[in-house]
Short mmCIF file of C-alpha atoms and ligand atoms in Angstrom, two decimals:
data_model
loop_
_atom_site.label_atom_id
_atom_site.label_comp_id
_atom_site.label_asym_id
_atom_site.label_seq_id
_atom_site.Cartn_x
_atom_site.Cartn_y
_atom_site.Cartn_z
CA MET A 904 -18.19 21.96 -32.90
CA ALA A 905 -15.72 21.56 -30.02
CA THR A 906 -13.37 18.58 -30.07
CA PHE A 907 -12.21 17.07 -26.79
CA VAL A 908 -9.37 14.57 -27.16
CA ILE A 909 -8.45 11.95 -24.58
CA VAL A 910 -5.05 10.26 -24.92
CA GLY A 911 -4.99 6.90 -23.14
CA ALA A 912 -7.92 4.48 -23.43
CA GLY A 913 -7.67 2.95 -19.98
CA LEU A 914 -10.12 3.26 -17.10
CA ALA A 915 -9.50 6.98 -16.52
CA GLY A 916 -9.87 7.81 -20.22
CA ALA A 917 -13.00 5.70 -20.72
CA LYS A 918 -14.69 7.09 -17.61
CA ALA A 919 -13.84 10.63 -18.67
CA ALA A 920 -15.47 10.05 -22.08
CA GLN A 921 -18.55 8.62 -20.37
CA THR A 922 -18.82 11.62 -18.05
CA LEU A 923 -18.49 14.12 -20.90
CA ARG A 924 -21.55 12.58 -22.54
CA GLU A 925 -23.46 12.21 -19.26
CA GLU A 926 -22.86 15.89 -18.55
CA GLY A 927 -24.37 16.79 -21.91
CA PHE A 928 -21.27 17.56 -23.98
CA ASP A 929 -22.38 17.23 -27.59
CA GLY A 930 -19.09 17.99 -29.33
CA GLU A 931 -16.65 15.50 -30.77
CA ILE A 932 -14.90 13.09 -28.36
CA VAL A 933 -11.81 11.30 -29.64
CA LEU A 934 -10.41 8.57 -27.37
CA ILE A 935 -6.97 7.37 -28.46
CA GLY A 936 -5.51 4.12 -27.13
CA ALA A 937 -2.18 2.47 -27.86
CA GLU A 938 -3.51 -0.99 -26.99
CA THR A 939 -5.68 -2.92 -29.41
CA GLU A 940 -8.28 -3.86 -26.77
CA ARG A 941 -11.02 -1.42 -25.85
CA PRO A 942 -10.65 0.06 -22.33
CA TYR A 943 -10.47 -2.56 -19.58
CA GLU A 944 -9.81 -2.78 -15.87
CA ARG A 945 -6.49 -4.13 -14.66
CA PRO A 946 -7.24 -5.42 -11.10
CA PRO A 947 -8.66 -8.77 -12.34
CA LEU A 948 -5.47 -9.38 -14.35
CA SER A 949 -3.57 -10.38 -11.21
CA LYS A 950 -6.58 -11.88 -9.39
CA GLY A 951 -9.70 -13.67 -10.65
CA TYR A 952 -8.90 -13.42 -14.36
CA LEU A 953 -5.35 -14.71 -13.83
CA GLN A 954 -6.77 -17.58 -11.80
CA GLY A 955 -9.27 -18.43 -14.51
CA LYS A 956 -12.21 -17.57 -12.27
CA SER A 957 -13.73 -14.73 -14.28
CA GLU A 958 -14.72 -14.32 -17.90
CA ARG A 959 -12.82 -12.11 -20.31
CA GLU A 960 -15.90 -10.02 -21.14
CA LYS A 961 -16.14 -8.93 -17.48
CA ILE A 962 -12.88 -6.98 -17.50
CA PHE A 963 -14.02 -4.35 -20.00
CA VAL A 964 -15.20 -0.92 -18.87
CA HIS A 965 -17.99 -0.78 -21.46
CA ALA A 966 -19.69 -3.20 -23.86
CA THR A 967 -18.31 -3.32 -27.41
CA GLY A 968 -21.03 -1.19 -28.97
CA TRP A 969 -21.10 1.43 -26.23
CA TYR A 970 -18.56 3.80 -27.81
CA ALA A 971 -20.35 4.01 -31.15
CA GLU A 972 -23.72 4.33 -29.39
CA HIS A 973 -22.41 7.35 -27.51
CA ASP A 974 -20.72 8.83 -30.54
CA ILE A 975 -17.26 8.42 -29.05
CA ASP A 976 -14.56 8.06 -31.68
CA LEU A 977 -12.50 5.26 -30.13
CA ARG A 978 -9.23 4.84 -32.01
CA LEU A 979 -7.28 1.81 -30.88
CA GLY A 980 -3.79 0.60 -31.72
CA LEU A 981 -2.73 4.20 -32.16
CA ARG A 982 -0.23 6.21 -30.09
CA ALA A 983 -0.10 9.93 -29.56
CA THR A 984 3.52 10.66 -30.39
CA ARG A 985 3.73 14.42 -29.99
CA LEU A 986 1.74 17.18 -28.38
CA ASP A 987 1.94 20.73 -29.67
CA LEU A 988 0.46 23.12 -27.13
CA GLY A 989 0.78 26.17 -29.39
CA SER A 990 -1.34 24.81 -32.26
CA ARG A 991 -3.40 22.55 -29.93
CA THR A 992 -2.77 19.41 -31.92
CA VAL A 993 -1.71 15.88 -31.14
CA ARG A 994 0.35 13.98 -33.66
CA LEU A 995 -0.54 10.27 -33.94
CA SER A 996 1.53 7.21 -34.82
CA ASP A 997 -0.24 6.86 -38.20
CA GLY A 998 1.15 10.26 -39.18
CA SER A 999 -2.14 12.13 -38.79
CA ARG A 1000 -2.73 15.21 -36.65
CA GLN A 1001 -5.65 15.57 -34.31
CA PRO A 1002 -6.67 19.08 -33.23
CA TYR A 1003 -8.33 19.68 -29.85
CA GLN A 1004 -9.95 22.42 -27.84
CA LYS A 1005 -9.40 20.51 -24.60
CA LEU A 1006 -7.10 17.56 -24.07
CA LEU A 1007 -6.97 14.95 -21.31
CA ILE A 1008 -3.78 12.96 -20.81
CA ALA A 1009 -4.63 9.60 -19.22
CA THR A 1010 -1.67 7.54 -20.39
CA GLY A 1011 -1.29 5.55 -17.15
CA SER A 1012 1.97 3.91 -16.23
CA SER A 1013 4.28 1.09 -17.32
CA PRO A 1014 6.12 -1.52 -15.28
CA ARG A 1015 9.59 -0.60 -14.11
CA ARG A 1016 12.00 -2.99 -15.81
CA LEU A 1017 15.22 -4.80 -14.97
CA PRO A 1018 17.79 -6.09 -17.43
CA GLY A 1019 17.53 -9.79 -18.28
CA PRO A 1020 14.87 -12.28 -19.34
CA ALA A 1021 11.78 -11.65 -17.22
CA ARG A 1022 8.04 -11.23 -17.50
CA TYR A 1023 5.90 -8.29 -16.41
CA LEU A 1024 2.19 -7.93 -15.73
CA ARG A 1025 0.37 -4.88 -17.04
CA THR A 1026 -1.84 -5.88 -19.97
CA VAL A 1027 -4.52 -8.46 -20.59
CA GLN A 1028 -2.08 -10.23 -22.92
CA ASP A 1029 0.51 -10.40 -20.12
CA SER A 1030 -2.11 -11.92 -17.81
CA GLU A 1031 -3.25 -14.50 -20.38
CA ALA A 1032 0.34 -15.55 -21.11
CA LEU A 1033 1.07 -15.95 -17.39
CA LYS A 1034 -2.11 -17.93 -16.79
CA GLU A 1035 -1.12 -20.32 -19.55
CA ARG A 1036 2.43 -20.60 -18.16
CA PHE A 1037 1.28 -21.18 -14.56
CA ALA A 1038 -0.98 -24.00 -15.75
CA ARG A 1039 2.15 -25.91 -16.78
CA GLY A 1040 3.52 -25.72 -13.20
CA GLY A 1041 7.19 -25.39 -12.28
CA ARG A 1042 9.27 -22.93 -10.30
CA VAL A 1043 8.24 -19.29 -10.37
CA LEU A 1044 10.51 -16.59 -9.02
CA VAL A 1045 8.88 -13.27 -8.23
CA VAL A 1046 11.06 -10.19 -7.90
CA GLY A 1047 9.31 -7.69 -5.62
CA ALA A 1048 6.84 -8.22 -2.76
CA GLY A 1049 4.50 -5.39 -3.75
CA TRP A 1050 0.81 -5.77 -4.63
CA ILE A 1051 1.37 -7.25 -8.09
CA GLY A 1052 4.09 -9.64 -6.92
CA LEU A 1053 1.98 -10.89 -4.01
CA GLU A 1054 -1.26 -11.30 -5.95
CA THR A 1055 0.52 -13.05 -8.80
CA THR A 1056 2.17 -15.33 -6.27
CA ALA A 1057 -1.24 -16.33 -4.93
CA ALA A 1058 -2.38 -17.14 -8.48
CA ALA A 1059 0.77 -19.15 -9.22
CA ARG A 1060 0.34 -21.14 -6.00
CA ALA A 1061 -3.32 -21.78 -6.83
CA ALA A 1062 -2.16 -23.22 -10.15
CA GLY A 1063 0.26 -25.52 -8.32
CA CYS A 1064 3.56 -23.74 -8.97
CA GLN A 1065 6.38 -23.45 -6.46
CA VAL A 1066 6.97 -19.77 -5.72
CA THR A 1067 9.91 -17.85 -4.29
CA ILE A 1068 9.65 -14.10 -3.72
CA VAL A 1069 12.81 -12.00 -3.50
CA GLU A 1070 12.43 -8.55 -1.91
CA PRO A 1071 15.10 -6.10 -0.73
CA GLU A 1072 12.94 -4.61 2.07
CA PRO A 1073 12.51 -6.43 5.41
CA THR A 1074 8.78 -7.09 4.85
CA PRO A 1075 6.39 -7.23 1.91
CA LEU A 1076 4.60 -3.95 1.13
CA HIS A 1077 7.06 -2.15 3.38
CA ARG A 1078 6.76 1.27 1.77
CA VAL A 1079 2.96 1.33 1.49
CA LEU A 1080 1.96 -0.35 4.77
CA GLY A 1081 5.05 -0.28 7.01
CA PRO A 1082 6.57 -3.27 8.85
CA GLU A 1083 3.65 -4.03 11.22
CA LEU A 1084 1.22 -4.94 8.45
CA GLY A 1085 3.96 -6.16 6.13
CA GLU A 1086 4.57 -8.90 8.68
CA VAL A 1087 0.93 -9.99 8.49
CA PHE A 1088 1.22 -10.43 4.72
CA ALA A 1089 4.55 -12.27 5.11
CA ASN A 1090 2.94 -14.78 7.48
CA VAL A 1091 0.01 -15.44 5.17
CA HIS A 1092 2.31 -16.09 2.23
CA ARG A 1093 4.61 -18.37 4.24
CA ARG A 1094 1.59 -20.31 5.51
CA ASN A 1095 0.62 -20.86 1.90
CA GLY A 1096 3.95 -22.40 1.01
CA VAL A 1097 5.72 -19.37 -0.46
CA ASP A 1098 9.48 -19.15 0.02
CA LEU A 1099 9.99 -15.51 1.05
CA ARG A 1100 13.51 -14.12 0.74
CA LEU A 1101 13.31 -10.74 2.44
CA GLY A 1102 16.03 -8.12 2.83
CA THR A 1103 17.63 -9.61 -0.28
CA PRO A 1104 18.24 -7.59 -3.44
CA VAL A 1105 18.45 -9.33 -6.81
CA ALA A 1106 21.78 -8.59 -8.51
CA GLU A 1107 21.05 -10.19 -11.87
CA ILE A 1108 18.36 -12.03 -13.79
CA THR A 1109 19.89 -14.88 -15.76
CA GLN A 1110 18.68 -17.50 -18.23
CA THR A 1111 18.24 -19.96 -15.36
CA GLY A 1112 16.82 -17.75 -12.61
CA VAL A 1113 18.39 -15.00 -10.51
CA ARG A 1114 21.61 -14.22 -8.72
CA LEU A 1115 21.16 -12.48 -5.37
CA SER A 1116 23.51 -9.76 -4.18
CA SER A 1117 24.82 -12.29 -1.63
CA GLY A 1118 26.05 -14.34 -4.59
CA GLU A 1119 23.47 -17.11 -4.04
CA ARG A 1120 21.74 -18.35 -7.18
CA LEU A 1121 18.08 -19.31 -7.27
CA GLU A 1122 16.92 -21.41 -10.21
CA ALA A 1123 13.53 -20.80 -11.78
CA ASP A 1124 11.53 -21.70 -14.87
CA LEU A 1125 9.98 -18.23 -14.93
CA VAL A 1126 10.98 -14.87 -13.45
CA LEU A 1127 8.25 -12.29 -12.93
CA VAL A 1128 9.29 -8.74 -12.02
CA GLY A 1129 6.85 -6.58 -10.04
CA ILE A 1130 8.88 -3.64 -8.76
CA GLY A 1131 6.48 -0.78 -9.38
CA ALA A 1132 5.49 1.36 -12.30
CA THR A 1133 6.65 4.55 -13.97
CA PRO A 1134 4.05 7.08 -15.13
CA ASP A 1135 3.92 7.57 -18.90
CA THR A 1136 4.74 11.28 -18.90
CA GLY A 1137 6.77 11.38 -22.15
CA LEU A 1138 4.20 13.38 -24.18
CA ALA A 1139 3.88 15.95 -21.41
CA VAL A 1140 7.62 16.28 -20.85
CA ASP A 1141 8.31 16.77 -24.56
CA ALA A 1142 5.53 19.34 -24.83
CA GLY A 1143 7.00 21.34 -21.96
CA LEU A 1144 4.24 20.77 -19.39
CA ASP A 1145 5.26 20.84 -15.72
CA VAL A 1146 6.14 17.30 -14.69
CA ALA A 1147 7.71 15.97 -11.48
CA ASP A 1148 7.11 12.29 -10.80
CA GLY A 1149 3.78 12.54 -12.64
CA ILE A 1150 2.18 15.34 -14.69
CA LEU A 1151 1.56 18.15 -12.22
CA THR A 1152 -2.01 19.39 -11.91
CA ASP A 1153 -4.01 21.61 -9.61
CA ALA A 1154 -7.01 20.30 -7.66
CA ALA A 1155 -9.14 20.72 -10.81
CA LEU A 1156 -6.77 18.27 -12.61
CA ARG A 1157 -5.57 21.08 -14.90
CA THR A 1158 -1.93 20.93 -15.97
CA SER A 1159 0.36 23.94 -16.44
CA ASP A 1160 -1.44 24.50 -19.79
CA PRO A 1161 -5.05 25.64 -19.18
CA ASP A 1162 -6.44 23.47 -22.01
CA VAL A 1163 -4.69 20.27 -20.97
CA TYR A 1164 -5.76 18.02 -18.09
CA ALA A 1165 -4.33 14.84 -16.59
CA ALA A 1166 -5.95 12.01 -14.61
CA GLY A 1167 -5.30 8.48 -13.38
CA ASP A 1168 -1.88 6.94 -12.74
CA VAL A 1169 -0.06 9.59 -14.78
CA ALA A 1170 -1.28 12.60 -12.78
CA GLU A 1171 0.34 14.10 -9.73
CA SER A 1172 -2.48 16.27 -8.46
CA PHE A 1173 -2.83 18.73 -5.63
CA ASN A 1174 -5.17 17.16 -3.09
CA PRO A 1175 -6.77 19.84 -0.89
CA LEU A 1176 -7.45 17.29 1.86
CA TYR A 1177 -3.75 16.48 2.22
CA GLY A 1178 -2.50 19.93 1.28
CA ARG A 1179 0.08 18.45 -1.08
CA ARG A 1180 0.36 16.74 -4.44
CA LEU A 1181 -0.29 12.99 -4.61
CA ARG A 1182 0.34 10.54 -7.41
CA VAL A 1183 -1.97 7.59 -6.86
CA GLU A 1184 -1.61 4.38 -8.87
CA HIS A 1185 -4.94 2.86 -7.88
CA TRP A 1186 -8.06 1.76 -9.66
CA ALA A 1187 -10.36 4.10 -7.71
CA ASN A 1188 -8.24 7.09 -8.66
CA ALA A 1189 -8.72 6.29 -12.36
CA LEU A 1190 -12.42 5.58 -11.80
CA ASN A 1191 -13.03 8.92 -10.06
CA GLY A 1192 -10.23 11.06 -11.49
CA GLY A 1193 -11.30 10.56 -15.13
CA PRO A 1194 -14.83 11.88 -14.44
CA ALA A 1195 -13.48 14.74 -12.30
CA ALA A 1196 -11.18 15.81 -15.15
CA ALA A 1197 -14.10 15.61 -17.60
CA ARG A 1198 -16.21 17.93 -15.45
CA SER A 1199 -13.31 20.30 -15.16
CA MET A 1200 -12.87 20.28 -18.97
CA LEU A 1201 -16.52 21.34 -19.19
CA GLY A 1202 -15.79 24.35 -17.02
CA GLN A 1203 -17.35 23.02 -13.82
CA ASP A 1204 -15.84 23.85 -10.45
CA VAL A 1205 -13.87 20.77 -9.44
CA ALA A 1206 -11.80 20.11 -6.33
CA TYR A 1207 -10.55 16.53 -6.48
CA ASP A 1208 -10.00 15.68 -2.83
CA ARG A 1209 -10.63 11.96 -2.50
CA VAL A 1210 -8.95 9.77 0.07
CA PRO A 1211 -6.73 7.30 -1.84
CA TYR A 1212 -8.34 3.84 -1.84
CA PHE A 1213 -6.99 0.43 -2.83
CA PHE A 1214 -8.18 -3.19 -2.61
CA SER A 1215 -6.45 -6.54 -2.91
CA ASP A 1216 -7.10 -10.29 -2.63
CA GLN A 1217 -4.34 -12.74 -1.76
CA PHE A 1218 -4.93 -16.27 -0.46
CA GLU A 1219 -7.32 -15.88 2.51
CA ILE A 1220 -6.92 -12.10 2.64
CA GLY A 1221 -9.54 -9.80 1.17
CA MET A 1222 -8.75 -6.22 2.06
CA GLU A 1223 -9.32 -2.54 1.39
CA PHE A 1224 -6.91 0.26 2.23
CA SER A 1225 -7.70 3.95 2.56
CA GLY A 1226 -5.39 6.92 3.10
CA ASP A 1227 -1.66 7.43 3.12
CA ILE A 1228 0.65 6.25 5.91
CA GLN A 1229 3.29 8.96 5.39
CA GLY A 1230 4.70 10.10 8.74
CA TYR A 1231 2.67 7.66 10.90
CA ASP A 1232 3.88 7.02 14.45
CA GLU A 1233 1.50 4.32 15.69
CA VAL A 1234 -0.58 1.42 14.37
CA VAL A 1235 -3.74 0.44 16.26
CA PHE A 1236 -5.52 -2.86 15.62
CA ARG A 1237 -9.20 -3.60 16.13
CA GLY A 1238 -10.38 -7.20 15.85
CA ASP A 1239 -8.47 -10.45 15.52
CA VAL A 1240 -5.21 -10.21 13.57
CA GLY A 1241 -4.45 -13.94 14.04
CA GLU A 1242 -7.80 -14.86 12.50
CA LEU A 1243 -7.28 -12.29 9.73
CA GLU A 1244 -10.42 -10.37 10.61
CA PHE A 1245 -9.44 -6.90 11.69
CA ILE A 1246 -9.05 -3.21 10.97
CA ALA A 1247 -5.64 -1.53 11.23
CA TYR A 1248 -5.44 2.22 11.76
CA TRP A 1249 -2.28 4.26 11.14
CA LEU A 1250 -2.06 7.33 13.38
CA ARG A 1251 0.06 10.46 13.22
CA ASP A 1252 -0.02 12.71 16.30
CA GLY A 1253 -3.14 10.91 17.47
CA ARG A 1254 -5.03 11.40 14.19
CA VAL A 1255 -5.99 8.61 11.80
CA VAL A 1256 -4.16 9.02 8.46
CA ALA A 1257 -4.87 5.58 6.98
CA GLY A 1258 -6.92 2.46 7.64
CA MET A 1259 -7.08 -1.06 6.28
CA ASN A 1260 -9.95 -3.50 6.73
CA VAL A 1261 -9.06 -7.16 6.33
CA ASN A 1262 -11.99 -9.55 5.85
CA VAL A 1263 -14.23 -6.96 7.54
CA TRP A 1264 -16.62 -5.22 5.15
CA ASP A 1265 -18.74 -2.09 4.76
CA VAL A 1266 -16.43 0.03 6.91
CA VAL A 1267 -14.56 2.03 4.26
CA GLY A 1268 -16.96 4.99 4.59
CA ASP A 1269 -16.38 5.16 8.37
CA ILE A 1270 -12.60 4.85 7.98
CA GLN A 1271 -12.49 7.58 5.36
CA ASP A 1272 -14.73 9.87 7.47
CA LEU A 1273 -12.27 9.45 10.34
CA ILE A 1274 -9.35 10.33 8.07
CA ARG A 1275 -11.18 13.34 6.63
CA SER A 1276 -12.27 14.63 10.05
CA GLY A 1277 -8.69 15.00 11.28
CA VAL A 1278 -9.96 14.62 14.87
CA LYS A 1279 -7.74 13.29 17.65
CA VAL A 1280 -8.65 9.77 18.67
CA ASP A 1281 -7.99 7.67 21.74
CA SER A 1282 -6.05 4.53 20.78
CA GLN A 1283 -7.85 2.41 23.40
CA GLU A 1284 -11.27 3.46 22.16
CA LEU A 1285 -10.25 2.96 18.56
CA SER A 1286 -8.98 -0.51 19.34
CA SER A 1287 -12.04 -1.57 21.31
CA GLY A 1288 -14.48 -0.25 18.74
CA HIS A 1289 -15.91 2.46 21.00
CA ARG A 1290 -15.49 5.16 18.46
C1 FAD B 577 -2.07 -6.34 -12.82
C2 FAD B 577 -2.59 -5.13 -12.12
C3 FAD B 577 -3.42 -5.27 -11.02
C4 FAD B 577 -3.91 -4.16 -10.34
N1 FAD B 577 -4.72 -4.34 -9.27
C5 FAD B 577 -5.21 -3.27 -8.62
C6 FAD B 577 -6.06 -3.43 -7.48
O1 FAD B 577 -6.33 -4.56 -7.04
N2 FAD B 577 -6.56 -2.34 -6.88
C7 FAD B 577 -6.27 -1.09 -7.31
O2 FAD B 577 -6.74 -0.12 -6.72
N3 FAD B 577 -5.45 -0.88 -8.39
C8 FAD B 577 -4.92 -1.94 -9.05
N4 FAD B 577 -4.10 -1.75 -10.12
C9 FAD B 577 -3.80 -0.39 -10.56
C10 FAD B 577 -4.86 0.12 -11.53
O3 FAD B 577 -5.15 -0.84 -12.50
C11 FAD B 577 -4.36 1.40 -12.20
O4 FAD B 577 -4.25 2.38 -11.20
C12 FAD B 577 -5.30 1.86 -13.31
O5 FAD B 577 -5.27 0.94 -14.38
C13 FAD B 577 -4.90 3.22 -13.83
O6 FAD B 577 -5.74 3.57 -14.89
P1 FAD B 577 -5.31 4.65 -15.98
O7 FAD B 577 -6.49 4.78 -16.87
O8 FAD B 577 -4.75 5.83 -15.31
O9 FAD B 577 -4.09 3.99 -16.75
P2 FAD B 577 -3.95 2.65 -17.60
O10 FAD B 577 -4.90 1.61 -17.11
O11 FAD B 577 -2.50 2.33 -17.61
O12 FAD B 577 -4.41 3.07 -19.04
C14 FAD B 577 -3.63 3.97 -19.83
C15 FAD B 577 -3.73 3.55 -21.27
O13 FAD B 577 -3.09 4.56 -22.05
C16 FAD B 577 -2.35 3.95 -23.09
N5 FAD B 577 -1.32 4.88 -23.55
C17 FAD B 577 -0.15 5.21 -22.94
N6 FAD B 577 0.53 6.12 -23.68
C18 FAD B 577 -0.21 6.37 -24.78
C19 FAD B 577 -0.04 7.22 -25.91
N7 FAD B 577 1.03 8.00 -26.05
N8 FAD B 577 -1.00 7.22 -26.86
C20 FAD B 577 -2.11 6.43 -26.71
N9 FAD B 577 -2.32 5.62 -25.67
C21 FAD B 577 -1.39 5.60 -24.70
C22 FAD B 577 -1.81 2.71 -22.44
O14 FAD B 577 -1.43 1.75 -23.41
C23 FAD B 577 -3.00 2.26 -21.60
O15 FAD B 577 -3.83 1.41 -22.32
C24 FAD B 577 -3.57 -2.86 -10.80
C25 FAD B 577 -2.72 -2.70 -11.91
C26 FAD B 577 -2.23 -3.82 -12.57
C27 FAD B 577 -1.31 -3.66 -13.74
#
């Protein structure tokens, strides 16, 4: 009987296991997870769950009994410590060895760290500890105005904390959205009482807060660092697989070893739509990439060519983002930016490369069709809604 092993029991790993069974695979499936919780989704950890608005049970990918019911050998609290491509075995932290015919690496990513006493938000335990801390109020200092920093800020404000965000770039979300939209997010946060310190790097995290590179000290009861994540590529690097930023794969999510696949945050996969490799750290990429890798492991013809998709909630903003702004030369708005009800389109050479809908719904399909089509658009028509 064939054994398929999945390392990493997050969303990508759990969805891959589900797809293997749905596609009729009747061999052994071993799903190995370093965390002690069964696979769960991370987006609620900085949103509803952090704000105490959703139940714990809702974050999990499957019900408790689902793995046993589907004959999936879920092994939690166990790390894969070494991968031997020659003998097709994975060594585990309990000293055992697990052979495989096909292996999926779905190890995700970990928060980038800074020296000094600070908190990070990646796991359900991190979220629960923060929720408890926010409930006691006080001064929160957030390092980094990226998605996690901004969403956590909204939760801390909702709990009644004072919040200061320190960010070296001139606007929040500068790298992912550019300055035009970054400004929109800055205004919303300021309006909600957040002290935004932009263009200001943190030089040091201390016992009492942070020291900025200008020398100014900001006191805080809690420092939360949200400065991005690093893909967990260690197993792949040590085994000699091709790795750049993430584990390199072709469009079928196959790594440089034909029996090893990678999906989710850890994969840097060739996307035929973009004609280059992308590493996408988004929920939808784990949700869809895990199943795509599973089909590929079963020998099906897979070309993973999805448009990257992301969603976020912060204060009065509910939004979805599709695409990749790289190289854009124009931003076109449709709707009312002041009222926070609009669509922003990023254009490169007159073609839409990305779009974001803010408090406007059921338009993601249209935005992604426009991106996929690669057709030239007229900015006026795009802005007025006549296309
Ligand atoms: C707080 C937070 C909020 C987010 N909000 C959003 C959002 O609003 N929208 C959005 O699109 N995306 C969001 N994301 C990103 C999204 O959650 C990730 O893209 C997604 O979790 C990636 O799934 P994954 O399965 O690839 O990796 P992970 O979820 O990281 O799962 C990988 C698992 O593998 C385990 N592992 C690692 N190494 C080993 C090993 N050697 N052996 C065994 N197990 C191992 C890890 O412990 C982990 O449990 C958010 C992320 C965080 C942290």
